[in-house]
Coordinates of C-alpha atoms and ligand atoms in Angstrom, one line a residue:
X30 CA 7.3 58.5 -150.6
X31 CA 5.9 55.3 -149.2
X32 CA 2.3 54.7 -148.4
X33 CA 0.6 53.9 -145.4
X34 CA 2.0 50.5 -144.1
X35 CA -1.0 48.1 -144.9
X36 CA -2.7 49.6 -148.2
X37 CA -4.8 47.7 -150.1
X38 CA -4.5 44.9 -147.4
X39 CA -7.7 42.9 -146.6
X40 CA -7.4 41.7 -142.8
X41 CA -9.8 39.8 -140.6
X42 CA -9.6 40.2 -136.6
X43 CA -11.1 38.2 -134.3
X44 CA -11.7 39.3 -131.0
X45 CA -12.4 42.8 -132.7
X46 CA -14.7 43.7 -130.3
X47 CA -12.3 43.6 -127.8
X48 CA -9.5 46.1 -126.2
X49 CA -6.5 45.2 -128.5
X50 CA -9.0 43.7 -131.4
X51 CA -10.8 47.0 -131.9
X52 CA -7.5 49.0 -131.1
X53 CA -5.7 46.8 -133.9
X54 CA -8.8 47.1 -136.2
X55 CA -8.4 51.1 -136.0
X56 CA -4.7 50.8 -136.6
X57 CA -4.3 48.6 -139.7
X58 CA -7.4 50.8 -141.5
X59 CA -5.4 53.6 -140.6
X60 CA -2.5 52.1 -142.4
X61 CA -4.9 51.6 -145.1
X62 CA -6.1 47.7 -144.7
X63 CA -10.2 47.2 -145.2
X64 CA -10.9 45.1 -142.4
X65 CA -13.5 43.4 -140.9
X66 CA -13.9 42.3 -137.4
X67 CA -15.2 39.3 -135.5
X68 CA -17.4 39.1 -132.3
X69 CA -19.8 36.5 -130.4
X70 CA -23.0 39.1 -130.2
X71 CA -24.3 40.0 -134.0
X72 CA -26.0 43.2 -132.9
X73 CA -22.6 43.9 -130.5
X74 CA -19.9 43.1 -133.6
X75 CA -22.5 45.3 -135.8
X76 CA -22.4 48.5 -133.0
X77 CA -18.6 47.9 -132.5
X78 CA -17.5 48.0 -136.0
X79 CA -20.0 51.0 -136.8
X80 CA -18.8 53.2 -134.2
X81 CA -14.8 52.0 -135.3
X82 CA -15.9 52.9 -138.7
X83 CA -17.0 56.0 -137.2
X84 CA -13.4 56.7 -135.7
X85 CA -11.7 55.5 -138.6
X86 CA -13.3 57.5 -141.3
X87 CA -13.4 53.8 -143.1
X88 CA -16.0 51.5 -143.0
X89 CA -15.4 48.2 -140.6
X90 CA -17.0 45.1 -141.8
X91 CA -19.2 43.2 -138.9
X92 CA -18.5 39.1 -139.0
X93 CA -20.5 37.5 -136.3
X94 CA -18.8 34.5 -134.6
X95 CA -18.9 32.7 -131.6
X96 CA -16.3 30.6 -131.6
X97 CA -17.8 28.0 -129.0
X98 CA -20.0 27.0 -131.8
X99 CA -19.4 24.1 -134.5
X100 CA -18.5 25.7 -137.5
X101 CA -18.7 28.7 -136.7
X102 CA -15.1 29.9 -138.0
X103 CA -15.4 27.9 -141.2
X104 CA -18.3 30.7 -142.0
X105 CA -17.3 33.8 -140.7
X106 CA -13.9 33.2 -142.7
X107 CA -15.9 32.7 -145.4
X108 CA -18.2 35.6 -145.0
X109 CA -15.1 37.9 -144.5
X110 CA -13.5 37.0 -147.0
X111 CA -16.6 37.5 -149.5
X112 CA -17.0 41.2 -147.8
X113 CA -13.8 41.9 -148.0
X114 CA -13.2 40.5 -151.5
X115 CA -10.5 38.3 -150.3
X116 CA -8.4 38.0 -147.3
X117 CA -4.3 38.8 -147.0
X118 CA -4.3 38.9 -143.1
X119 CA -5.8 36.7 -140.2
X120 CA -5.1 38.1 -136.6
X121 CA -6.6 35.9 -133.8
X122 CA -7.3 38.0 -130.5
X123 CA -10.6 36.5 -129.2
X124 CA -9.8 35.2 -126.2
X125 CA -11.2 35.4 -122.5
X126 CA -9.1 32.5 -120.4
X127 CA -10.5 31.8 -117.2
X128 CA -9.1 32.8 -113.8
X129 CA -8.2 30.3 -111.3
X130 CA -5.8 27.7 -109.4
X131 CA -5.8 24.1 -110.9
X132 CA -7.9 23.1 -107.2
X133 CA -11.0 26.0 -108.1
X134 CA -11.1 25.4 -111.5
X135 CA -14.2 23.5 -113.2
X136 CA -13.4 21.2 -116.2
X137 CA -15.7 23.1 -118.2
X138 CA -13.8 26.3 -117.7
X139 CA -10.7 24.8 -119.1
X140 CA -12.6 23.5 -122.2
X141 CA -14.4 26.5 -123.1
X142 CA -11.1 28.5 -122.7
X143 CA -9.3 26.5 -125.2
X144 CA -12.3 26.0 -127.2
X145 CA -12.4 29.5 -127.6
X146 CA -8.9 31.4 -127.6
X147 CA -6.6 27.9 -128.5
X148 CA -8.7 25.8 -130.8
X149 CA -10.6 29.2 -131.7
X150 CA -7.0 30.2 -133.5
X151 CA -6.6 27.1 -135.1
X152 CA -10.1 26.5 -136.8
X153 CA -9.9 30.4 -138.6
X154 CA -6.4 29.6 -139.4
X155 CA -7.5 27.0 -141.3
X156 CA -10.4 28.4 -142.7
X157 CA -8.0 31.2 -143.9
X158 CA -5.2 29.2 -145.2
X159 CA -7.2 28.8 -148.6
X160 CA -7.5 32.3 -148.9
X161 CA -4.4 33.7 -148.3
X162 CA -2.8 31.1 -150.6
X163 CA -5.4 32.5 -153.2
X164 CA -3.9 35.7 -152.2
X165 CA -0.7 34.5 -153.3
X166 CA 0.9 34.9 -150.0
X167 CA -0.4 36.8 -146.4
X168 CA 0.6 37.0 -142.3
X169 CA -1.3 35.3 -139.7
X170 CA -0.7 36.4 -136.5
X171 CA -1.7 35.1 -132.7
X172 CA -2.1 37.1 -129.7
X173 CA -1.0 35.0 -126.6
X174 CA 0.6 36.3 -123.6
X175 CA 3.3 36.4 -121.2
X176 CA 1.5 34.3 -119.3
X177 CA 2.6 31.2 -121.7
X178 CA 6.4 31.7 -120.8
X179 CA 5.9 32.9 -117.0
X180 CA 3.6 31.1 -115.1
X181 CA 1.7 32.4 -112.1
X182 CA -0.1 31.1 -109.9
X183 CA -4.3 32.2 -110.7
X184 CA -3.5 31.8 -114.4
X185 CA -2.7 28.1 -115.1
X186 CA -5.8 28.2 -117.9
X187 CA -3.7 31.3 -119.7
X188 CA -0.5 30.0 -119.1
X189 CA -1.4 26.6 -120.7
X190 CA -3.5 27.9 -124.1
X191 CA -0.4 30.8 -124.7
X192 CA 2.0 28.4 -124.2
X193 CA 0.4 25.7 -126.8
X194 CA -0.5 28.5 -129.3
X195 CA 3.0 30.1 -129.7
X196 CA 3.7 26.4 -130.5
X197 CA 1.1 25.6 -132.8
X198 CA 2.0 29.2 -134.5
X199 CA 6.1 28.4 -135.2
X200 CA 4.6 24.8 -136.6
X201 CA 2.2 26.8 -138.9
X202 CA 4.8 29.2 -140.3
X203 CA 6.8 25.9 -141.3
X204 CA 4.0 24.5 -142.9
X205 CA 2.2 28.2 -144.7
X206 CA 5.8 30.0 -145.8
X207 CA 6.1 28.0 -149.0
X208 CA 3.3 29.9 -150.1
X209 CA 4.3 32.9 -149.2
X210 CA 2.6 33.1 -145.8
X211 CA 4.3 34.1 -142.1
X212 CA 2.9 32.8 -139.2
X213 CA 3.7 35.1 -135.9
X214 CA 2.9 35.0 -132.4
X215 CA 2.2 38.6 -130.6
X216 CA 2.7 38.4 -127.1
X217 CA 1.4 40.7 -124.6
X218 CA 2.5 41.9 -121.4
X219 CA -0.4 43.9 -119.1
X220 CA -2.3 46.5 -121.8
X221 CA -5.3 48.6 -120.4
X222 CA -8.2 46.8 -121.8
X223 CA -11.7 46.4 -119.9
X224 CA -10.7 42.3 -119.6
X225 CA -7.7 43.3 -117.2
X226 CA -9.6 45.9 -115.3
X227 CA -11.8 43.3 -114.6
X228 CA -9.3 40.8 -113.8
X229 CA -8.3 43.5 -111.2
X230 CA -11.6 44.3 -110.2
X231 CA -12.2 40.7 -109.6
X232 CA -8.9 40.3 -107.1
X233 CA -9.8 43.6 -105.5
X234 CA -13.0 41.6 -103.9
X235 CA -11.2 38.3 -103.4
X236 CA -8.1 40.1 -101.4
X237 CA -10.0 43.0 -100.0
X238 CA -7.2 45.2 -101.4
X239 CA -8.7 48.7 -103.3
X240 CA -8.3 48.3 -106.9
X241 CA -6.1 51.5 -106.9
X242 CA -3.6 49.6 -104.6
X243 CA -3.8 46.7 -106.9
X244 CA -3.4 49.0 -110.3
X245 CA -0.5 50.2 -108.8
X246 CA 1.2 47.8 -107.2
X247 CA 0.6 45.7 -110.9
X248 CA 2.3 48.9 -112.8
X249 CA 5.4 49.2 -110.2
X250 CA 5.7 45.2 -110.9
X251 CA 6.4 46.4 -115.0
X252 CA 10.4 47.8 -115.7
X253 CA 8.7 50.7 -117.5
X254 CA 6.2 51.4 -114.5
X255 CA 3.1 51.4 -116.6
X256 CA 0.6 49.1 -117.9
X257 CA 0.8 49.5 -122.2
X258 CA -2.1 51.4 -124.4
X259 CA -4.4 49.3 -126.7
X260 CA -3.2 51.9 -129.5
X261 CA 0.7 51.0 -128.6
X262 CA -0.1 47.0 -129.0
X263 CA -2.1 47.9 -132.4
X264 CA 0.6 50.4 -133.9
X265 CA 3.1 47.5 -133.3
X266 CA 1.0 44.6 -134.8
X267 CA 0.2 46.7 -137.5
X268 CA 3.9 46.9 -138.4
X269 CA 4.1 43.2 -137.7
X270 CA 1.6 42.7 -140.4
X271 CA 3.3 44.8 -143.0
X272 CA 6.1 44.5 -145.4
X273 CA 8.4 45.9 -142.5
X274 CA 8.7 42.6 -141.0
X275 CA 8.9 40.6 -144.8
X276 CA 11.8 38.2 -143.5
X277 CA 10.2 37.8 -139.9
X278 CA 8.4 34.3 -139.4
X279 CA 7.8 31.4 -136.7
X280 CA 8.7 33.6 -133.7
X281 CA 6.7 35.4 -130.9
X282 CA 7.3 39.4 -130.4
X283 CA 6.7 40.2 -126.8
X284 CA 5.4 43.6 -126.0
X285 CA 5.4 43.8 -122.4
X286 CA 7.2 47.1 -120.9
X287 CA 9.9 44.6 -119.7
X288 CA 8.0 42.4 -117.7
X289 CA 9.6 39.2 -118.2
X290 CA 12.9 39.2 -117.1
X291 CA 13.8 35.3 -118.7
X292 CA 16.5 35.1 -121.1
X293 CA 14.1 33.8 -123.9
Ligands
LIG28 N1 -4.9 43.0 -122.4 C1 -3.9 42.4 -122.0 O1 -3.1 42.9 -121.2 C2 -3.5 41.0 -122.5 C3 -2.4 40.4 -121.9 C4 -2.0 39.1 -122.3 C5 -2.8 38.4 -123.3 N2 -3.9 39.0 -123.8 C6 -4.6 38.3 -124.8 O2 -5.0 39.2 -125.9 C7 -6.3 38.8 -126.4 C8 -7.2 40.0 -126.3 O3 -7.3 40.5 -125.0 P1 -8.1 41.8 -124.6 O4 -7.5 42.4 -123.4 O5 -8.3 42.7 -125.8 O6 -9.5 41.1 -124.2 P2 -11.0 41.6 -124.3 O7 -11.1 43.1 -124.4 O8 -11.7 40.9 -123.2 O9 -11.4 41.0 -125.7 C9 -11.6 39.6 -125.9 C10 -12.2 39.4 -127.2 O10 -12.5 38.0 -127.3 C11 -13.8 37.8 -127.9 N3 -14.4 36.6 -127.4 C12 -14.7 36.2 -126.2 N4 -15.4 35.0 -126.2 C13 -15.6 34.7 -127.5 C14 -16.3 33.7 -128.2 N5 -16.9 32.7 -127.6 N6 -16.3 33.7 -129.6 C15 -15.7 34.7 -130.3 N7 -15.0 35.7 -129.7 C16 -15.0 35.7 -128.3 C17 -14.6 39.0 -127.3 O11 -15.7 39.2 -128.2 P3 -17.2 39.4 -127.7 O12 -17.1 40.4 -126.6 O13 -17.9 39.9 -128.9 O14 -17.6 38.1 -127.2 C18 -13.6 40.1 -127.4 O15 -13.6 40.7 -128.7 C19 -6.8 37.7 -125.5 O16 -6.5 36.5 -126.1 C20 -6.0 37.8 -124.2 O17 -5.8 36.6 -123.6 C21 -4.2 40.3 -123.4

């Protein structure tokens, strides 16, 4: 019988301290990864991965990183991969874009957003390039968002980074597969994570509207009538991430319950 999907599999998350981070994190030790994930806050990342570790019944390596800071990625990809012994998976989930139309929106808003979730992705890709080739092959995987295909109006900052990262991710798999690497863009539709209750929080006061109207209203919007589970999005990656998906590179799975209705 096969074992679990990921075993022996050494994966680094950013953005682990997150919804679909810490959900993934969970996921790919249960498949039988060691992992370690990545937060802003050293005594936060520590308490997340600790109580993860807790859930897990495997220990979750803390990496701090605050990916607004200079170099920052260079050393956490460098301390994870010397916890972990080596690295054979990169998945880039930090991310917080800001809310806003193009006429609210502060310059400084749009560079930290892509400073963080765009430029974020590219500097621990690169930082983990080395590795993985050392590794003799690995995935690399983005999370963007529908948001990147769809646009709507109060998410131009989203919109803009998801849309760039899908592209610098089909570039990247060009570039990585001779060594044995795939390069994939995950791309969510609305999962229940704290960011998108308070995204909805946050409308409930600008509109007025009760955030129970709003949640629902938001889940009617989905084909499948319900926002998705952190655990859903992880199960899902973590299959991404395996030898399920060997021949699977350069493209963007969308996860969504249906919500985009494009042809593409
Ligand atoms: N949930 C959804 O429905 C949905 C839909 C579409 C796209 N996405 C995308 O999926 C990703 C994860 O979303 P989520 O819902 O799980 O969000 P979340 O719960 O808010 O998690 C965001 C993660 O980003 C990290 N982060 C924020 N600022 C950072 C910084 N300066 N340096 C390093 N890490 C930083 C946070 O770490 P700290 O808290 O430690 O700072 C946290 O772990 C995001 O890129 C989001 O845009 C999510």
């Amino acid at each position: 019988m096969a074992g679990p999907l990921l075993d022996g599999r050494r994966a680094l998350i950013t953005g682990g301290t997150g919804g679909l981070g810490s959900a993934m994190a969970a996921a790919f030790s249960a498949e039988g990864a060691r992992v370690a994930i990545c937060g802003s806050d050293r005594e936060r990342t520590a308490a997340g991965a600790e109580a993860l570790g807790r859930t897990c019944g495997h220990r979750i390596e803390p990496v701090e990183l605050d990916l607004r800071r200079e170099g920052a990625a260079a050393r956490a990809v460098a301390a994870a991969a010397d916890l972990l012994g080596g690295l054979d998976i990169v998945v880039c989930a930090a991310g917080a874009p800001a809310d806003g139309r193009l006429e609210n929106l502060e310059a400084r808003q749009w560079r930290d957003s892509f400073a963080v979730k765009f430029f974020g992705a590219v500097d621990v890709m690169t930082a983990a390039l080395p590795h993985l080739r050392k590794s003799g092959g690995g995935v690399m995987i983005a999370l963007s968002g529908v948001l990147g295909r769809e646009p709507h109006p109060g998410n131009i900052v989203a919109g803009t980074i998801n849309a760039a990262l899908e592209n610098f991710m089909k570039s990247l798999a060009v570039e990585a597969a001779p060594y044995g690497i795939r390069a994939l863009t995950l791309c969510p539709g609305p999962f229940d994570t704290l960011r998108m209750r308070n995204i909805l929080q946050q409308k409930s006061r600008d509109t007025g509207k009760s955030f129970d109207e709003l949640f629902a209203a938001s889940q009617a919007d989905v084909p499948l009538q319900r926002w998705g589970t952190a655990e859903e999005f992880a199960r899902f990656a973590a299959v991404a991430a395996s030898d399920v998906c060997s021949y699977m590179t350069g493209t963007t799975i969308t996860m969504d319950g249906g919500l985009r209705r494009g042809a593409f």
